[in-house]
């Protein structure tokens, strides 16, 4: 059974940083690409970042490019999202997702960027 548990969200000021974590289980983690998505209030869920199974290839939404970094530790079955230079527009619930089961979503973790 696929399970994805996000953590690390919180309230930060503009310009601040957070690191999100997603602990995965229920599939062969190292065999699959992982992604981060987010859903802001009143908006559809949108793609944020992608990382290949071995971590060598990454892709980002234009809105976060240069500010966010996706990484993974296959030994820990964990994918991370380092978020720097945060903006109020980054406020959203953040979700990780596995290509293994793209229809599965966990609870997400709330990120609020505000003064």
Short mmCIF file of N, CA and C in Angstrom, two decimals:
data_model
loop_
_atom_site.label_atom_id
_atom_site.label_comp_id
_atom_site.label_asym_id
_atom_site.label_seq_id
_atom_site.Cartn_x
_atom_site.Cartn_y
_atom_site.Cartn_z
N UNK A 1 0.84 -1.18 0.00
CA UNK A 1 0.00 0.00 0.00
C UNK A 1 0.89 1.25 0.00
N UNK A 2 0.71 2.09 -1.01
CA UNK A 2 1.48 3.31 -1.10
C UNK A 2 1.09 4.25 0.03
N UNK A 3 2.10 4.84 0.66
CA UNK A 3 1.86 5.85 1.67
C UNK A 3 2.90 6.95 1.52
N UNK A 4 2.45 8.19 1.56
CA UNK A 4 3.32 9.36 1.47
C UNK A 4 2.96 10.29 2.61
N UNK A 5 3.93 10.61 3.44
CA UNK A 5 3.70 11.45 4.61
C UNK A 5 4.58 12.68 4.52
N UNK A 6 3.94 13.82 4.29
CA UNK A 6 4.65 15.09 4.17
C UNK A 6 4.81 15.74 5.54
N UNK A 7 5.89 16.49 5.70
CA UNK A 7 6.12 17.23 6.93
C UNK A 7 7.04 18.41 6.65
N UNK A 8 7.16 19.30 7.62
CA UNK A 8 8.10 20.41 7.53
C UNK A 8 7.50 21.76 7.22
N UNK A 9 6.20 21.82 6.96
CA UNK A 9 5.58 23.09 6.67
C UNK A 9 5.47 23.96 7.91
N UNK A 10 5.06 25.21 7.69
CA UNK A 10 4.92 26.13 8.79
C UNK A 10 4.70 27.54 8.29
N UNK A 11 4.76 28.49 9.22
CA UNK A 11 4.59 29.91 8.93
C UNK A 11 5.96 30.57 8.88
N UNK A 12 6.25 31.23 7.77
CA UNK A 12 7.51 31.94 7.61
C UNK A 12 7.27 33.31 7.00
N UNK A 13 8.21 34.22 7.23
CA UNK A 13 8.15 35.55 6.64
C UNK A 13 8.66 35.52 5.20
N UNK A 14 8.22 36.46 4.38
CA UNK A 14 8.79 36.56 3.04
C UNK A 14 10.30 36.62 3.09
N UNK A 15 10.94 35.89 2.18
CA UNK A 15 12.38 35.80 2.16
C UNK A 15 12.95 34.67 2.99
N UNK A 16 12.11 34.03 3.78
CA UNK A 16 12.56 32.94 4.63
C UNK A 16 12.68 31.63 3.88
N UNK A 17 13.03 30.59 4.63
CA UNK A 17 13.27 29.26 4.06
C UNK A 17 12.58 28.18 4.87
N UNK A 18 12.23 27.11 4.19
CA UNK A 18 11.72 25.90 4.81
C UNK A 18 12.24 24.70 4.03
N UNK A 19 12.36 23.57 4.70
CA UNK A 19 12.65 22.32 4.03
C UNK A 19 11.54 21.33 4.32
N UNK A 20 10.87 20.89 3.27
CA UNK A 20 9.82 19.90 3.39
C UNK A 20 10.38 18.50 3.19
N UNK A 21 9.79 17.54 3.86
CA UNK A 21 10.17 16.15 3.71
C UNK A 21 8.95 15.31 3.36
N UNK A 22 9.18 14.24 2.65
CA UNK A 22 8.12 13.28 2.32
C UNK A 22 8.68 11.89 2.50
N UNK A 23 8.14 11.17 3.47
CA UNK A 23 8.55 9.79 3.74
C UNK A 23 7.62 8.86 2.98
N UNK A 24 8.20 8.00 2.15
CA UNK A 24 7.43 7.13 1.27
C UNK A 24 7.55 5.67 1.70
N UNK A 25 6.48 4.92 1.45
CA UNK A 25 6.49 3.49 1.70
C UNK A 25 5.46 2.82 0.79
N UNK A 26 5.55 1.51 0.67
CA UNK A 26 4.58 0.75 -0.11
C UNK A 26 4.95 0.53 -1.55
N UNK A 27 6.13 0.94 -1.96
CA UNK A 27 6.62 0.71 -3.31
C UNK A 27 8.14 0.78 -3.29
N UNK A 28 8.75 0.36 -4.39
CA UNK A 28 10.21 0.39 -4.47
C UNK A 28 10.64 1.81 -4.78
N UNK A 29 10.92 2.54 -3.72
CA UNK A 29 11.14 3.98 -3.83
C UNK A 29 12.21 4.34 -4.86
N UNK A 30 13.32 3.62 -4.84
CA UNK A 30 14.45 3.96 -5.69
C UNK A 30 14.19 3.74 -7.18
N UNK A 31 13.08 3.08 -7.52
CA UNK A 31 12.77 2.80 -8.92
C UNK A 31 11.92 3.87 -9.59
N UNK A 32 11.44 4.85 -8.82
CA UNK A 32 10.46 5.78 -9.35
C UNK A 32 10.84 7.23 -9.14
N UNK A 33 10.50 8.03 -10.14
CA UNK A 33 10.61 9.47 -10.00
C UNK A 33 9.63 9.96 -8.93
N UNK A 34 9.97 11.08 -8.32
CA UNK A 34 9.12 11.70 -7.31
C UNK A 34 8.86 13.14 -7.70
N UNK A 35 7.73 13.65 -7.24
CA UNK A 35 7.34 15.01 -7.56
C UNK A 35 6.75 15.71 -6.35
N UNK A 36 6.86 17.03 -6.37
CA UNK A 36 6.14 17.90 -5.44
C UNK A 36 5.11 18.71 -6.21
N UNK A 37 3.92 18.83 -5.61
CA UNK A 37 2.84 19.68 -6.10
C UNK A 37 2.39 20.60 -4.96
N UNK A 38 1.63 21.61 -5.32
CA UNK A 38 1.05 22.46 -4.29
C UNK A 38 -0.33 22.93 -4.73
N UNK A 39 -1.16 23.26 -3.74
CA UNK A 39 -2.49 23.76 -4.00
C UNK A 39 -2.72 24.99 -3.12
N UNK A 40 -2.83 26.13 -3.77
CA UNK A 40 -3.09 27.38 -3.08
C UNK A 40 -4.59 27.56 -2.91
N UNK A 41 -5.01 28.38 -1.95
CA UNK A 41 -6.45 28.61 -1.74
C UNK A 41 -7.14 29.09 -3.01
N UNK A 42 -8.22 28.43 -3.37
CA UNK A 42 -8.99 28.83 -4.54
C UNK A 42 -8.38 28.46 -5.88
N UNK A 43 -7.31 27.70 -5.87
CA UNK A 43 -6.64 27.35 -7.11
C UNK A 43 -6.52 25.83 -7.26
N UNK A 44 -6.24 25.41 -8.48
CA UNK A 44 -6.01 23.99 -8.75
C UNK A 44 -4.61 23.58 -8.28
N UNK A 45 -4.46 22.31 -8.03
CA UNK A 45 -3.14 21.78 -7.69
C UNK A 45 -2.20 21.98 -8.87
N UNK A 46 -0.98 22.41 -8.60
CA UNK A 46 -0.03 22.69 -9.65
C UNK A 46 1.30 21.99 -9.39
N UNK A 47 1.98 21.66 -10.46
CA UNK A 47 3.28 21.03 -10.40
C UNK A 47 4.32 22.00 -9.85
N UNK A 48 5.22 21.48 -9.03
CA UNK A 48 6.29 22.29 -8.46
C UNK A 48 7.67 21.79 -8.88
N UNK A 49 7.94 20.50 -8.66
CA UNK A 49 9.28 19.97 -8.92
C UNK A 49 9.24 18.47 -9.16
N UNK A 50 10.22 17.98 -9.87
CA UNK A 50 10.35 16.58 -10.25
C UNK A 50 11.80 16.15 -10.09
N UNK A 51 11.99 14.91 -9.65
CA UNK A 51 13.33 14.35 -9.56
C UNK A 51 13.29 12.91 -10.04
N UNK A 52 14.27 12.54 -10.84
CA UNK A 52 14.38 11.18 -11.36
C UNK A 52 14.69 10.20 -10.24
N UNK A 53 14.57 8.93 -10.55
CA UNK A 53 14.69 7.89 -9.52
C UNK A 53 16.04 7.87 -8.82
N UNK A 54 17.11 8.17 -9.56
CA UNK A 54 18.43 8.20 -8.95
C UNK A 54 18.88 9.62 -8.61
N UNK A 55 18.04 10.57 -8.86
CA UNK A 55 18.31 11.95 -8.46
C UNK A 55 19.14 12.79 -9.41
N UNK A 56 19.48 12.26 -10.56
CA UNK A 56 20.36 12.99 -11.46
C UNK A 56 19.69 14.04 -12.32
N UNK A 57 18.39 13.92 -12.51
CA UNK A 57 17.65 14.83 -13.38
C UNK A 57 16.53 15.47 -12.57
N UNK A 58 16.47 16.78 -12.63
CA UNK A 58 15.42 17.52 -11.93
C UNK A 58 14.73 18.47 -12.89
N UNK A 59 13.50 18.85 -12.54
CA UNK A 59 12.73 19.79 -13.33
C UNK A 59 11.87 20.60 -12.38
N UNK A 60 11.71 21.89 -12.69
CA UNK A 60 10.97 22.79 -11.81
C UNK A 60 9.97 23.63 -12.58
N UNK A 61 8.90 24.00 -11.90
CA UNK A 61 8.01 25.01 -12.44
C UNK A 61 8.76 26.34 -12.54
N UNK A 62 8.42 27.13 -13.55
CA UNK A 62 9.09 28.41 -13.72
C UNK A 62 8.95 29.31 -12.49
N UNK A 63 7.85 29.19 -11.80
CA UNK A 63 7.59 30.06 -10.66
C UNK A 63 8.52 29.82 -9.48
N UNK A 64 9.16 28.65 -9.42
CA UNK A 64 10.03 28.33 -8.29
C UNK A 64 11.48 28.11 -8.71
N UNK A 65 11.74 28.13 -9.98
CA UNK A 65 13.09 27.86 -10.49
C UNK A 65 14.09 28.85 -9.89
N UNK A 66 15.19 28.33 -9.40
CA UNK A 66 16.21 29.15 -8.79
C UNK A 66 16.02 29.39 -7.31
N UNK A 67 14.84 29.06 -6.79
CA UNK A 67 14.55 29.26 -5.37
C UNK A 67 14.35 27.94 -4.63
N UNK A 68 13.77 26.95 -5.31
CA UNK A 68 13.49 25.66 -4.69
C UNK A 68 14.45 24.60 -5.24
N UNK A 69 14.79 23.63 -4.40
CA UNK A 69 15.63 22.51 -4.81
C UNK A 69 15.02 21.21 -4.33
N UNK A 70 14.77 20.29 -5.25
CA UNK A 70 14.28 18.97 -4.90
C UNK A 70 15.47 18.02 -4.79
N UNK A 71 15.42 17.13 -3.82
CA UNK A 71 16.46 16.13 -3.65
C UNK A 71 15.84 14.87 -3.06
N UNK A 72 16.61 13.79 -3.04
CA UNK A 72 16.09 12.56 -2.47
C UNK A 72 17.21 11.76 -1.83
N UNK A 73 16.83 10.95 -0.87
CA UNK A 73 17.73 10.02 -0.22
C UNK A 73 17.07 8.65 -0.32
N UNK A 74 17.52 7.87 -1.28
CA UNK A 74 16.88 6.58 -1.51
C UNK A 74 17.07 5.60 -0.35
N UNK A 75 18.14 5.77 0.41
CA UNK A 75 18.36 4.92 1.57
C UNK A 75 17.34 5.18 2.66
N UNK A 76 16.76 6.38 2.66
CA UNK A 76 15.77 6.76 3.67
C UNK A 76 14.35 6.81 3.11
N UNK A 77 14.18 6.47 1.84
CA UNK A 77 12.86 6.53 1.19
C UNK A 77 12.22 7.90 1.37
N UNK A 78 13.02 8.94 1.22
CA UNK A 78 12.56 10.29 1.49
C UNK A 78 12.92 11.23 0.35
N UNK A 79 11.99 12.09 0.00
CA UNK A 79 12.24 13.16 -0.95
C UNK A 79 12.06 14.49 -0.22
N UNK A 80 12.88 15.47 -0.57
CA UNK A 80 12.91 16.75 0.11
C UNK A 80 12.61 17.88 -0.87
N UNK A 81 12.14 18.98 -0.33
CA UNK A 81 12.00 20.21 -1.09
C UNK A 81 12.55 21.35 -0.25
N UNK A 82 13.72 21.85 -0.62
CA UNK A 82 14.30 23.00 0.04
C UNK A 82 13.76 24.26 -0.62
N UNK A 83 13.12 25.11 0.16
CA UNK A 83 12.47 26.30 -0.36
C UNK A 83 13.15 27.53 0.24
N UNK A 84 13.75 28.33 -0.61
CA UNK A 84 14.42 29.56 -0.20
C UNK A 84 13.73 30.76 -0.83
N UNK A 85 14.02 31.93 -0.29
CA UNK A 85 13.47 33.18 -0.82
C UNK A 85 11.96 33.09 -1.01
N UNK A 86 11.29 32.62 0.01
CA UNK A 86 9.86 32.37 -0.09
C UNK A 86 9.07 33.66 -0.27
N UNK A 87 8.01 33.56 -1.05
CA UNK A 87 7.13 34.67 -1.36
C UNK A 87 5.72 34.36 -0.86
N UNK A 88 4.90 35.39 -0.62
CA UNK A 88 3.52 35.12 -0.23
C UNK A 88 2.77 34.23 -1.23
N UNK A 89 3.11 34.32 -2.51
CA UNK A 89 2.47 33.50 -3.52
C UNK A 89 2.81 32.02 -3.39
N UNK A 90 3.82 31.69 -2.58
CA UNK A 90 4.16 30.30 -2.34
C UNK A 90 3.24 29.65 -1.30
N UNK A 91 2.39 30.43 -0.67
CA UNK A 91 1.47 29.90 0.32
C UNK A 91 0.56 28.85 -0.30
N UNK A 92 0.58 27.65 0.25
CA UNK A 92 -0.19 26.54 -0.31
C UNK A 92 -0.01 25.32 0.58
N UNK A 93 -0.83 24.31 0.32
CA UNK A 93 -0.58 22.99 0.87
C UNK A 93 0.31 22.25 -0.13
N UNK A 94 1.41 21.71 0.35
CA UNK A 94 2.38 21.03 -0.50
C UNK A 94 2.24 19.52 -0.36
N UNK A 95 2.24 18.83 -1.50
CA UNK A 95 2.07 17.39 -1.56
C UNK A 95 3.22 16.76 -2.34
N UNK A 96 3.69 15.62 -1.89
CA UNK A 96 4.56 14.83 -2.74
C UNK A 96 3.72 13.80 -3.49
N UNK A 97 4.31 13.24 -4.54
CA UNK A 97 3.59 12.32 -5.41
C UNK A 97 4.58 11.37 -6.03
N UNK A 98 4.18 10.13 -6.18
CA UNK A 98 5.04 9.13 -6.81
C UNK A 98 4.50 8.75 -8.18
N UNK A 99 5.40 8.66 -9.15
CA UNK A 99 5.02 8.19 -10.47
C UNK A 99 4.48 6.76 -10.39
N UNK A 100 4.90 6.00 -9.39
CA UNK A 100 4.39 4.66 -9.18
C UNK A 100 2.87 4.63 -9.02
N UNK A 101 2.33 5.62 -8.29
CA UNK A 101 0.89 5.72 -8.07
C UNK A 101 0.48 7.19 -8.14
N UNK A 102 0.40 7.74 -9.33
CA UNK A 102 0.12 9.18 -9.46
C UNK A 102 -1.27 9.58 -9.01
N UNK A 103 -2.16 8.62 -8.79
CA UNK A 103 -3.50 8.91 -8.31
C UNK A 103 -3.59 8.99 -6.80
N UNK A 104 -2.51 8.73 -6.10
CA UNK A 104 -2.50 8.75 -4.64
C UNK A 104 -1.97 10.09 -4.11
N UNK A 105 -2.69 10.62 -3.12
CA UNK A 105 -2.27 11.86 -2.46
C UNK A 105 -2.36 11.70 -0.96
N UNK A 106 -1.34 12.15 -0.26
CA UNK A 106 -1.37 12.16 1.18
C UNK A 106 -2.07 13.40 1.71
N UNK A 107 -1.80 13.73 2.96
CA UNK A 107 -2.47 14.86 3.60
C UNK A 107 -1.85 16.20 3.25
N UNK A 108 -0.61 16.19 2.82
CA UNK A 108 0.08 17.43 2.51
C UNK A 108 0.57 18.15 3.76
N UNK A 109 1.33 19.21 3.55
CA UNK A 109 1.81 20.03 4.65
C UNK A 109 1.64 21.51 4.28
N UNK A 110 1.11 22.28 5.21
CA UNK A 110 0.77 23.68 4.95
C UNK A 110 2.01 24.56 5.04
N UNK A 111 2.19 25.38 4.02
CA UNK A 111 3.22 26.42 4.02
C UNK A 111 2.52 27.77 3.91
N UNK A 112 2.78 28.63 4.86
CA UNK A 112 2.20 29.97 4.85
C UNK A 112 3.33 30.99 4.90
N UNK A 113 3.36 31.87 3.91
CA UNK A 113 4.38 32.90 3.82
C UNK A 113 3.69 34.24 4.02
N UNK A 114 3.97 34.87 5.14
CA UNK A 114 3.26 36.10 5.49
C UNK A 114 4.05 36.90 6.50
N UNK A 115 3.89 38.22 6.44
CA UNK A 115 4.46 39.09 7.45
C UNK A 115 3.58 39.16 8.68
#
